[in-house]
Coordinates of C-alpha atoms and ligand atoms in Angstrom, one line a residue:
M1 CA 12.2 -4.7 19.1
E2 CA 15.4 -6.0 16.9
R3 CA 18.4 -3.3 18.6
Q4 CA 19.7 -2.3 15.6
A5 CA 23.3 -2.0 14.3
S6 CA 26.1 1.2 15.6
G7 CA 28.7 1.7 13.7
I8 CA 31.4 4.4 11.7
L9 CA 32.5 4.5 7.7
W10 CA 34.9 6.9 6.9
G11 CA 35.3 8.2 3.2
D12 CA 34.4 10.0 0.6
I13 CA 30.5 11.1 1.6
C14 CA 27.8 12.2 -1.1
Y15 CA 24.0 12.9 -0.2
S16 CA 21.6 15.5 -0.8
T17 CA 19.8 17.7 1.7
D18 CA 17.4 18.9 -0.7
K19 CA 16.5 19.1 -5.1
D20 CA 19.2 21.7 -5.3
T21 CA 21.6 21.1 -2.4
L22 CA 24.9 18.1 -2.7
I23 CA 26.5 18.1 0.2
T24 CA 30.5 17.1 0.1
R25 CA 33.0 15.3 2.1
E26 CA 35.8 14.9 1.3
N27 CA 38.1 11.8 4.0
A28 CA 35.3 12.5 6.6
C29 CA 32.8 9.6 9.1
L30 CA 29.8 8.6 8.3
V31 CA 28.2 7.1 12.1
W32 CA 25.4 5.6 12.9
E33 CA 22.9 4.6 16.6
D34 CA 20.9 2.0 16.4
G35 CA 19.9 2.7 12.8
K36 CA 20.0 5.9 12.8
I37 CA 22.5 8.8 10.9
A38 CA 24.2 11.0 14.3
G39 CA 25.9 13.0 11.8
V40 CA 29.1 13.1 10.0
Y41 CA 32.5 14.5 11.0
D42 CA 35.9 15.3 9.3
R43 CA 37.5 14.2 13.2
L44 CA 36.2 11.0 15.3
P45 CA 33.9 13.0 18.1
E46 CA 35.1 10.7 21.2
Q47 CA 31.2 9.3 22.1
F48 CA 31.3 6.8 19.0
R49 CA 34.6 4.8 19.9
A50 CA 33.5 2.1 21.1
Y51 CA 31.4 2.0 17.8
P52 CA 33.6 -0.8 14.6
V53 CA 34.7 1.5 12.5
E54 CA 35.6 -0.1 8.8
D55 CA 38.5 2.1 6.4
C56 CA 36.0 2.8 3.1
R57 CA 38.9 5.8 2.4
G58 CA 39.1 6.3 -1.7
K59 CA 35.5 5.2 -1.7
L60 CA 32.2 7.1 -2.3
I61 CA 29.7 7.1 0.8
I62 CA 26.3 7.9 -0.5
P63 CA 22.6 7.1 0.6
G64 CA 20.9 3.5 -0.3
L65 CA 18.9 3.7 -3.6
V66 CA 15.3 3.2 -3.5
D67 CA 12.8 2.3 -6.1
L68 CA 9.3 3.9 -5.2
H69 CA 7.6 1.0 -8.1
I70 CA 9.0 -2.2 -9.6
H71 CA 7.3 -5.9 -10.5
A72 CA 8.8 -8.6 -9.0
P73 CA 7.0 -11.2 -11.2
Q74 CA 7.6 -9.2 -14.5
H75 CA 11.1 -9.7 -13.9
P76 CA 12.5 -13.1 -15.8
F77 CA 10.9 -10.2 -19.1
R78 CA 12.6 -8.2 -18.6
G79 CA 15.0 -7.2 -21.3
L80 CA 12.7 -8.9 -23.9
K81 CA 9.5 -8.3 -25.7
M82 CA 9.7 -4.3 -25.3
D83 CA 8.4 -4.1 -28.3
L84 CA 4.7 -2.7 -27.9
P85 CA 2.5 -0.2 -26.3
L86 CA 1.5 -0.2 -23.1
L87 CA -2.4 -2.0 -23.0
P88 CA -1.2 -4.5 -25.9
W89 CA 1.5 -5.1 -23.5
L90 CA 0.0 -5.8 -21.1
N91 CA -2.0 -8.7 -23.0
T92 CA 0.5 -9.6 -25.0
N93 CA 4.1 -9.9 -23.1
A94 CA 3.0 -9.0 -19.5
F95 CA -0.4 -10.9 -18.2
P96 CA 0.4 -14.7 -19.6
E97 CA 3.8 -14.0 -17.5
E98 CA 2.2 -13.1 -14.6
A99 CA 0.0 -15.3 -14.9
K100 CA 3.1 -18.5 -14.4
Y101 CA 2.5 -17.9 -10.9
Q102 CA -0.3 -19.9 -10.8
D103 CA 2.8 -22.3 -9.5
P104 CA 4.2 -21.8 -6.8
D105 CA 7.3 -23.8 -7.4
Y106 CA 7.8 -21.4 -10.3
A107 CA 7.4 -18.3 -8.0
R108 CA 9.8 -19.6 -5.8
K109 CA 12.6 -20.4 -8.3
A110 CA 11.8 -16.7 -10.3
Y111 CA 10.8 -15.3 -6.8
E112 CA 14.6 -16.4 -5.8
I113 CA 16.1 -14.7 -8.7
F114 CA 15.1 -11.9 -8.6
A115 CA 16.0 -11.5 -4.6
A116 CA 18.9 -12.3 -5.7
D117 CA 19.6 -9.5 -7.2
M118 CA 16.9 -7.4 -5.6
K119 CA 20.4 -7.5 -2.6
K120 CA 23.5 -6.8 -4.9
S121 CA 21.6 -3.8 -6.5
G122 CA 22.1 -0.6 -5.8
T123 CA 18.2 -0.5 -3.4
T124 CA 17.9 -0.7 -0.3
R125 CA 14.1 -0.2 -0.4
A126 CA 10.8 -0.5 -3.0
C127 CA 7.3 -0.4 -3.5
I128 CA 7.0 -3.9 -4.9
F129 CA 3.5 -5.1 -7.5
A130 CA 3.4 -9.2 -6.5
S131 CA 1.5 -10.5 -8.8
L132 CA -2.8 -11.6 -8.0
H133 CA -1.8 -14.5 -6.3
L134 CA -2.0 -15.2 -2.8
P135 CA 0.7 -18.3 -1.9
A136 CA 3.4 -16.9 -4.6
T137 CA 2.4 -13.6 -2.9
K138 CA 4.2 -14.6 -0.2
I139 CA 7.4 -16.9 -1.7
L140 CA 8.1 -13.1 -2.3
M141 CA 7.9 -11.9 1.0
E142 CA 9.5 -14.5 2.8
L143 CA 11.9 -14.7 0.0
L144 CA 12.3 -10.6 0.5
E145 CA 12.7 -10.7 4.2
E146 CA 15.8 -12.6 4.2
A147 CA 17.4 -10.6 1.9
G148 CA 17.0 -8.0 4.5
L149 CA 15.7 -4.9 2.2
E150 CA 12.9 -2.4 3.6
T151 CA 10.5 -3.1 1.1
Y152 CA 6.4 -2.6 0.7
V153 CA 5.0 -5.9 -0.8
G154 CA 1.6 -5.7 -2.6
K155 CA -0.9 -8.3 -3.2
V156 CA -2.3 -6.8 -7.2
N157 CA -6.3 -6.6 -7.8
M158 CA -7.5 -6.9 -11.0
D159 CA -11.0 -8.2 -12.1
R160 CA -11.9 -6.5 -15.3
N161 CA -10.4 -6.0 -18.6
C162 CA -7.6 -8.6 -18.3
P163 CA -7.9 -12.4 -19.6
D164 CA -10.1 -14.6 -17.8
Y165 CA -7.0 -16.6 -16.9
L166 CA -5.4 -14.0 -14.6
R167 CA -8.3 -12.2 -13.9
E168 CA -10.4 -12.5 -10.4
G169 CA -13.7 -13.5 -8.8
E170 CA -15.8 -12.1 -5.8
D171 CA -14.1 -13.6 -3.8
A172 CA -10.9 -11.2 -4.6
P173 CA -11.0 -8.3 -1.9
A174 CA -12.2 -10.9 0.4
V175 CA -8.5 -12.8 0.0
T176 CA -6.6 -9.4 0.3
E177 CA -7.9 -9.6 3.7
A178 CA -6.7 -14.0 4.0
W179 CA -3.8 -12.5 2.5
L180 CA -3.1 -9.7 5.4
E181 CA -4.2 -12.5 8.1
E182 CA -1.9 -14.9 7.3
T183 CA 0.6 -12.4 6.4
A184 CA 0.0 -9.8 9.6
G185 CA 3.8 -9.5 12.3
R186 CA 5.3 -12.4 10.3
F187 CA 8.1 -10.1 9.3
S188 CA 10.0 -7.1 10.1
H189 CA 11.4 -5.2 7.0
V190 CA 8.6 -6.3 4.7
K191 CA 5.2 -4.5 4.9
P192 CA 1.2 -4.9 3.9
I193 CA 0.3 -2.0 0.8
L194 CA -2.7 -2.4 -0.9
T195 CA -2.8 -2.5 -4.9
P196 CA -4.9 -1.7 -6.8
R197 CA -3.4 -2.5 -11.0
F198 CA -4.9 0.2 -12.5
I199 CA -8.5 1.8 -13.1
P200 CA -9.2 0.2 -16.2
A201 CA -7.8 -3.4 -14.2
C202 CA -10.9 -2.8 -11.0
S203 CA -14.5 -2.4 -11.3
D204 CA -16.2 -0.1 -9.3
S205 CA -17.5 -3.0 -6.4
L206 CA -13.6 -3.8 -5.6
M207 CA -12.7 -0.2 -5.6
E208 CA -14.9 0.4 -2.9
A209 CA -14.0 -2.5 -1.0
L210 CA -10.4 -1.8 -1.2
G211 CA -11.7 1.5 -0.6
N212 CA -13.0 -0.6 3.2
I213 CA -10.0 -2.7 4.0
Q214 CA -7.2 0.5 3.3
K215 CA -9.7 2.3 6.9
K216 CA -9.8 -1.5 7.8
W217 CA -6.0 -1.7 7.4
K218 CA -4.4 1.7 7.7
L219 CA -2.5 0.9 4.5
P220 CA -0.8 2.4 2.3
V221 CA -1.3 2.2 -1.3
Q222 CA 0.6 2.2 -4.4
S223 CA -0.7 2.2 -8.8
H224 CA -0.6 3.2 -11.9
L225 CA -1.7 6.5 -13.1
S226 CA -1.9 8.6 -16.6
E227 CA 0.9 6.5 -18.2
N228 CA -0.1 6.4 -21.6
P229 CA -3.3 8.4 -24.0
D230 CA -4.7 4.8 -24.7
E231 CA -5.3 4.2 -20.9
I232 CA -6.0 7.7 -20.2
A233 CA -8.5 7.2 -22.7
L234 CA -10.2 4.1 -21.3
V235 CA -10.7 5.4 -17.4
Q236 CA -12.6 8.1 -19.1
A237 CA -15.6 5.8 -20.9
L238 CA -15.1 4.1 -17.6
H239 CA -15.1 7.1 -15.6
P240 CA -17.2 9.4 -17.1
Q241 CA -18.4 11.7 -14.0
S242 CA -15.1 11.8 -13.3
R243 CA -12.8 15.3 -14.4
F244 CA -9.5 13.2 -14.6
Y245 CA -8.4 9.9 -13.8
G246 CA -7.6 10.7 -10.7
E247 CA -10.3 11.5 -9.8
A248 CA -11.1 8.2 -10.5
Y249 CA -9.3 6.6 -6.5
D250 CA -9.8 9.0 -4.8
R251 CA -13.9 8.9 -5.2
F252 CA -12.8 5.2 -3.3
G253 CA -10.4 7.1 -0.8
L254 CA -6.9 6.0 -2.2
F255 CA -5.5 8.8 -3.7
G256 CA -3.5 10.0 -0.8
G257 CA -4.7 12.4 1.7
D258 CA -4.9 10.2 5.0
T259 CA -3.6 7.7 3.2
P260 CA -0.3 7.2 1.6
T261 CA 0.2 6.7 -1.8
I262 CA 2.7 6.5 -4.7
M263 CA 1.3 7.2 -8.1
A264 CA 4.0 5.5 -11.1
H265 CA 4.3 7.6 -14.0
C266 CA 2.1 10.5 -14.1
V267 CA 3.0 11.4 -17.6
H268 CA 0.1 13.1 -19.2
C269 CA -1.9 14.2 -15.9
P270 CA -4.0 17.2 -16.2
P271 CA -3.1 20.4 -14.1
E272 CA -6.1 19.7 -12.2
E273 CA -4.6 16.7 -11.2
L274 CA -1.2 17.7 -10.7
E275 CA -2.9 20.7 -8.5
M276 CA -5.1 17.7 -5.9
M277 CA -2.1 15.1 -6.1
K278 CA -0.2 18.1 -4.3
E279 CA -2.8 18.4 -2.3
R280 CA -2.6 15.1 -0.5
G281 CA 0.5 14.1 -0.7
V282 CA 0.6 12.1 -3.2
Y283 CA 4.4 9.7 -4.4
I284 CA 4.6 10.2 -8.2
A285 CA 7.1 7.2 -9.1
H286 CA 9.4 9.0 -12.0
C287 CA 9.9 6.2 -14.5
P288 CA 11.8 6.7 -17.7
Q289 CA 13.0 4.2 -19.0
S290 CA 9.9 2.4 -19.5
N291 CA 8.1 5.4 -19.9
T292 CA 10.7 5.4 -23.3
N293 CA 10.5 1.2 -23.4
L294 CA 6.7 1.5 -23.9
C295 CA 6.1 5.0 -26.1
S296 CA 4.0 6.3 -22.3
G297 CA 6.1 9.8 -23.3
A298 CA 8.9 11.9 -21.5
S299 CA 7.6 12.7 -17.9
P300 CA 7.5 16.6 -17.3
V301 CA 9.6 15.7 -14.7
R302 CA 11.0 19.8 -14.1
Q303 CA 7.4 20.8 -13.8
L304 CA 6.5 18.2 -11.3
L305 CA 9.2 19.4 -8.6
E306 CA 8.8 23.0 -9.4
A307 CA 5.3 22.3 -8.4
G308 CA 6.8 21.4 -5.2
L309 CA 5.4 17.2 -5.8
Q310 CA 6.5 15.0 -3.9
V311 CA 9.0 12.7 -6.4
G312 CA 11.0 9.5 -6.4
L313 CA 12.8 6.8 -9.1
G314 CA 11.0 3.8 -10.5
S315 CA 12.2 1.0 -12.8
D316 CA 9.4 -0.8 -12.9
I317 CA 10.6 -3.4 -14.4
A318 CA 9.7 -4.6 -16.4
G319 CA 7.9 -2.1 -18.8
G320 CA 12.5 -1.0 -17.3
A321 CA 15.0 -3.2 -18.4
S322 CA 17.0 -2.1 -15.6
L323 CA 16.7 -2.9 -11.8
S324 CA 19.8 -0.5 -11.6
I325 CA 18.7 3.3 -9.5
F326 CA 21.6 4.6 -11.0
R327 CA 20.3 3.8 -14.4
A328 CA 16.9 5.6 -13.8
M329 CA 18.6 8.7 -12.7
T330 CA 20.6 8.7 -16.3
D331 CA 17.2 8.2 -17.7
A332 CA 15.3 10.6 -15.9
I333 CA 18.4 12.6 -17.4
H334 CA 18.3 11.7 -20.7
T335 CA 14.6 11.7 -21.1
S336 CA 14.5 15.3 -19.8
K337 CA 17.0 16.0 -21.9
L338 CA 15.0 15.4 -25.5
R339 CA 11.6 17.3 -23.8
A340 CA 13.3 20.3 -23.3
A341 CA 15.1 20.3 -26.6
L342 CA 12.2 18.6 -28.6
L343 CA 8.3 19.7 -26.9
D344 CA 9.3 22.4 -24.3
R345 CA 12.4 24.5 -24.5
S346 CA 11.1 26.4 -21.4
L347 CA 11.9 23.5 -18.4
A348 CA 15.7 23.1 -18.2
P349 CA 15.8 19.3 -17.6
L350 CA 17.4 17.9 -14.7
T351 CA 20.7 18.2 -13.5
L352 CA 22.9 15.2 -11.3
E353 CA 22.2 17.0 -8.5
E354 CA 18.9 17.4 -9.3
A355 CA 18.3 13.2 -10.6
F356 CA 21.0 12.0 -6.9
F357 CA 17.7 13.8 -4.8
L358 CA 15.3 11.7 -6.5
G359 CA 16.5 7.8 -7.4
T360 CA 17.8 8.8 -3.3
L361 CA 15.7 11.6 -0.6
G362 CA 12.9 12.4 -2.7
G363 CA 11.9 8.7 -3.3
G364 CA 13.2 7.8 0.4
R365 CA 10.6 10.4 2.1
F366 CA 7.7 7.6 0.9
F367 CA 9.7 5.4 4.0
G368 CA 10.0 8.1 6.7
K369 CA 13.7 10.1 7.4
V370 CA 14.9 7.4 4.5
G371 CA 17.4 8.6 2.1
S372 CA 19.9 10.8 3.3
F373 CA 22.6 11.7 5.7
Q374 CA 20.6 14.2 7.8
E375 CA 21.1 13.7 11.6
G376 CA 18.2 10.8 12.3
F377 CA 17.9 9.4 9.4
E378 CA 18.4 5.5 8.3
A379 CA 21.3 4.6 8.4
D380 CA 20.9 2.7 4.0
V381 CA 24.4 3.0 3.3
L382 CA 26.1 2.0 -0.6
V383 CA 29.9 2.5 0.2
L384 CA 31.7 2.8 -4.0
D385 CA 34.6 1.7 -5.6
E386 CA 35.1 3.6 -9.0
S387 CA 38.8 2.4 -8.8
K388 CA 38.1 0.1 -11.7
I389 CA 37.6 3.4 -13.9
P390 CA 40.7 4.6 -14.1
H391 CA 41.4 8.1 -14.3
P392 CA 44.9 10.6 -15.2
Q393 CA 42.3 13.7 -14.4
P394 CA 42.1 15.6 -10.7
L395 CA 38.3 14.8 -10.0
T396 CA 36.5 16.6 -7.3
L397 CA 34.2 14.2 -5.1
R398 CA 30.9 16.2 -7.1
E399 CA 32.7 14.4 -10.8
R400 CA 33.3 11.1 -9.3
L401 CA 29.8 10.0 -8.2
E402 CA 28.4 11.7 -12.0
R403 CA 30.5 9.5 -13.9
Y404 CA 29.8 6.8 -10.8
V405 CA 25.6 7.7 -12.2
Y406 CA 26.9 7.5 -15.3
L407 CA 29.4 4.9 -16.1
A408 CA 29.7 1.8 -13.5
G409 CA 25.2 1.8 -12.3
D410 CA 26.2 -0.7 -9.9
D411 CA 28.1 -2.6 -10.7
W412 CA 31.4 -1.7 -7.9
I413 CA 29.5 -1.4 -4.9
T414 CA 31.2 -3.5 -2.4
K415 CA 28.7 -3.0 0.7
K416 CA 25.5 -2.1 1.3
Y417 CA 23.5 -1.4 4.6
V418 CA 19.4 -1.5 5.4
K419 CA 19.2 0.4 8.9
G420 CA 22.7 0.4 9.9
R421 CA 22.8 -3.2 8.6
C422 CA 25.1 -4.8 6.4
V423 CA 23.0 -7.0 4.4
C424 CA 25.8 -7.6 1.3
Ligands
LIG501 N1 -0.6 -0.3 -15.4 C1 -0.6 -1.5 -15.2 N2 -0.2 -2.7 -15.5 C2 1.0 -2.2 -15.7 C3 2.2 -2.3 -15.6 O1 2.3 -3.8 -15.1 N3 3.4 -2.1 -16.3 C4 2.6 -0.7 -16.0 N4 4.0 -0.1 -17.1 N5 1.7 -0.2 -16.1 C5 0.9 -0.5 -16.0
LIG502 FE1 4.3 -0.8 -12.9

């Protein structure tokens, strides 16, 4: 076992303990031992005196950010080709771009840029879709391992309703197993996640085989759910026996329960679907920027939180243009405000506390004890320098955090630790 680093940071510390509670501690020290948080203290306890200390006084210290949903092969066209809704956007933009990863040289070039961007971002944990290509997915895993983030990576499965040039054949389950075998035990920081693209792109026989692979390999699962009305109608036509979209995954044992599962979007879930997700502990990756760009809608995220569902944030590159989970926090607040103003005044918009929770602890829970500075949590830490956005008035620590989230994004991160290891 790799022995994890221990360390101490002095500075102004903010973290969530639940969706409503933001803890702020000015001029305090954060201590971790063997990669796990020991505590936050006003004075350094004697027993930690031997650990290396970094003086970050005047800077913000927060948990690393968690991106529950991102498509690595779509990174090169982020911020481009945004004028179509989901299904035509996939056919016209996403699929031709993903087909390029057939070529390992292109994949390496593109994934080097992606991994470098992820490394310098505020993200310390991510759940990542690759493309359907096995060699390219291995390259992505190698580059992410070097970057030092803790990630799940999925070789995508898709065998219908997609162009011939980006469609798997009957050997799709065998290729997925080959991918699992070839990468097993090779990485410390990158783990595999089973990734049926979404129900419209996966035949019943493929889904059945993936259900068996999940049981054999005990893998977590990621996919898409109830993102867009046309997509939902297509699922209904393909699975007339299912009462709702999620049941089409559930038929194959790929919808939570013993299978840790993330479903991206969940903008238009009917009540029975939400009930099943709650019962099964399915995580929702709320991707507000993508939902706006692709005209998918505005998620009732307040309702999801109040119903006790597990929710985190996703950048959904390249449906979303920005890799920044700070930006996802403000986008989540903005869309919840528009939803409240235009659609449903009974749903209060998200607060800063809630949005910050979603981007840290909300998504972090998928990885275990991640996304907070409570004792025993894994030491994923960001140090943020806001001195470049000067202000004449005194600000509370909460106000400084709010300003940083809205104004600075990933621009002024000075240090990033994952499980106590400094990665940049
Ligand atoms: N549904 C299936 N594939 C995709 C994708 O690549 N992006 C988004 N936003 N939704 C999807
Ligand atoms: Fe997506």
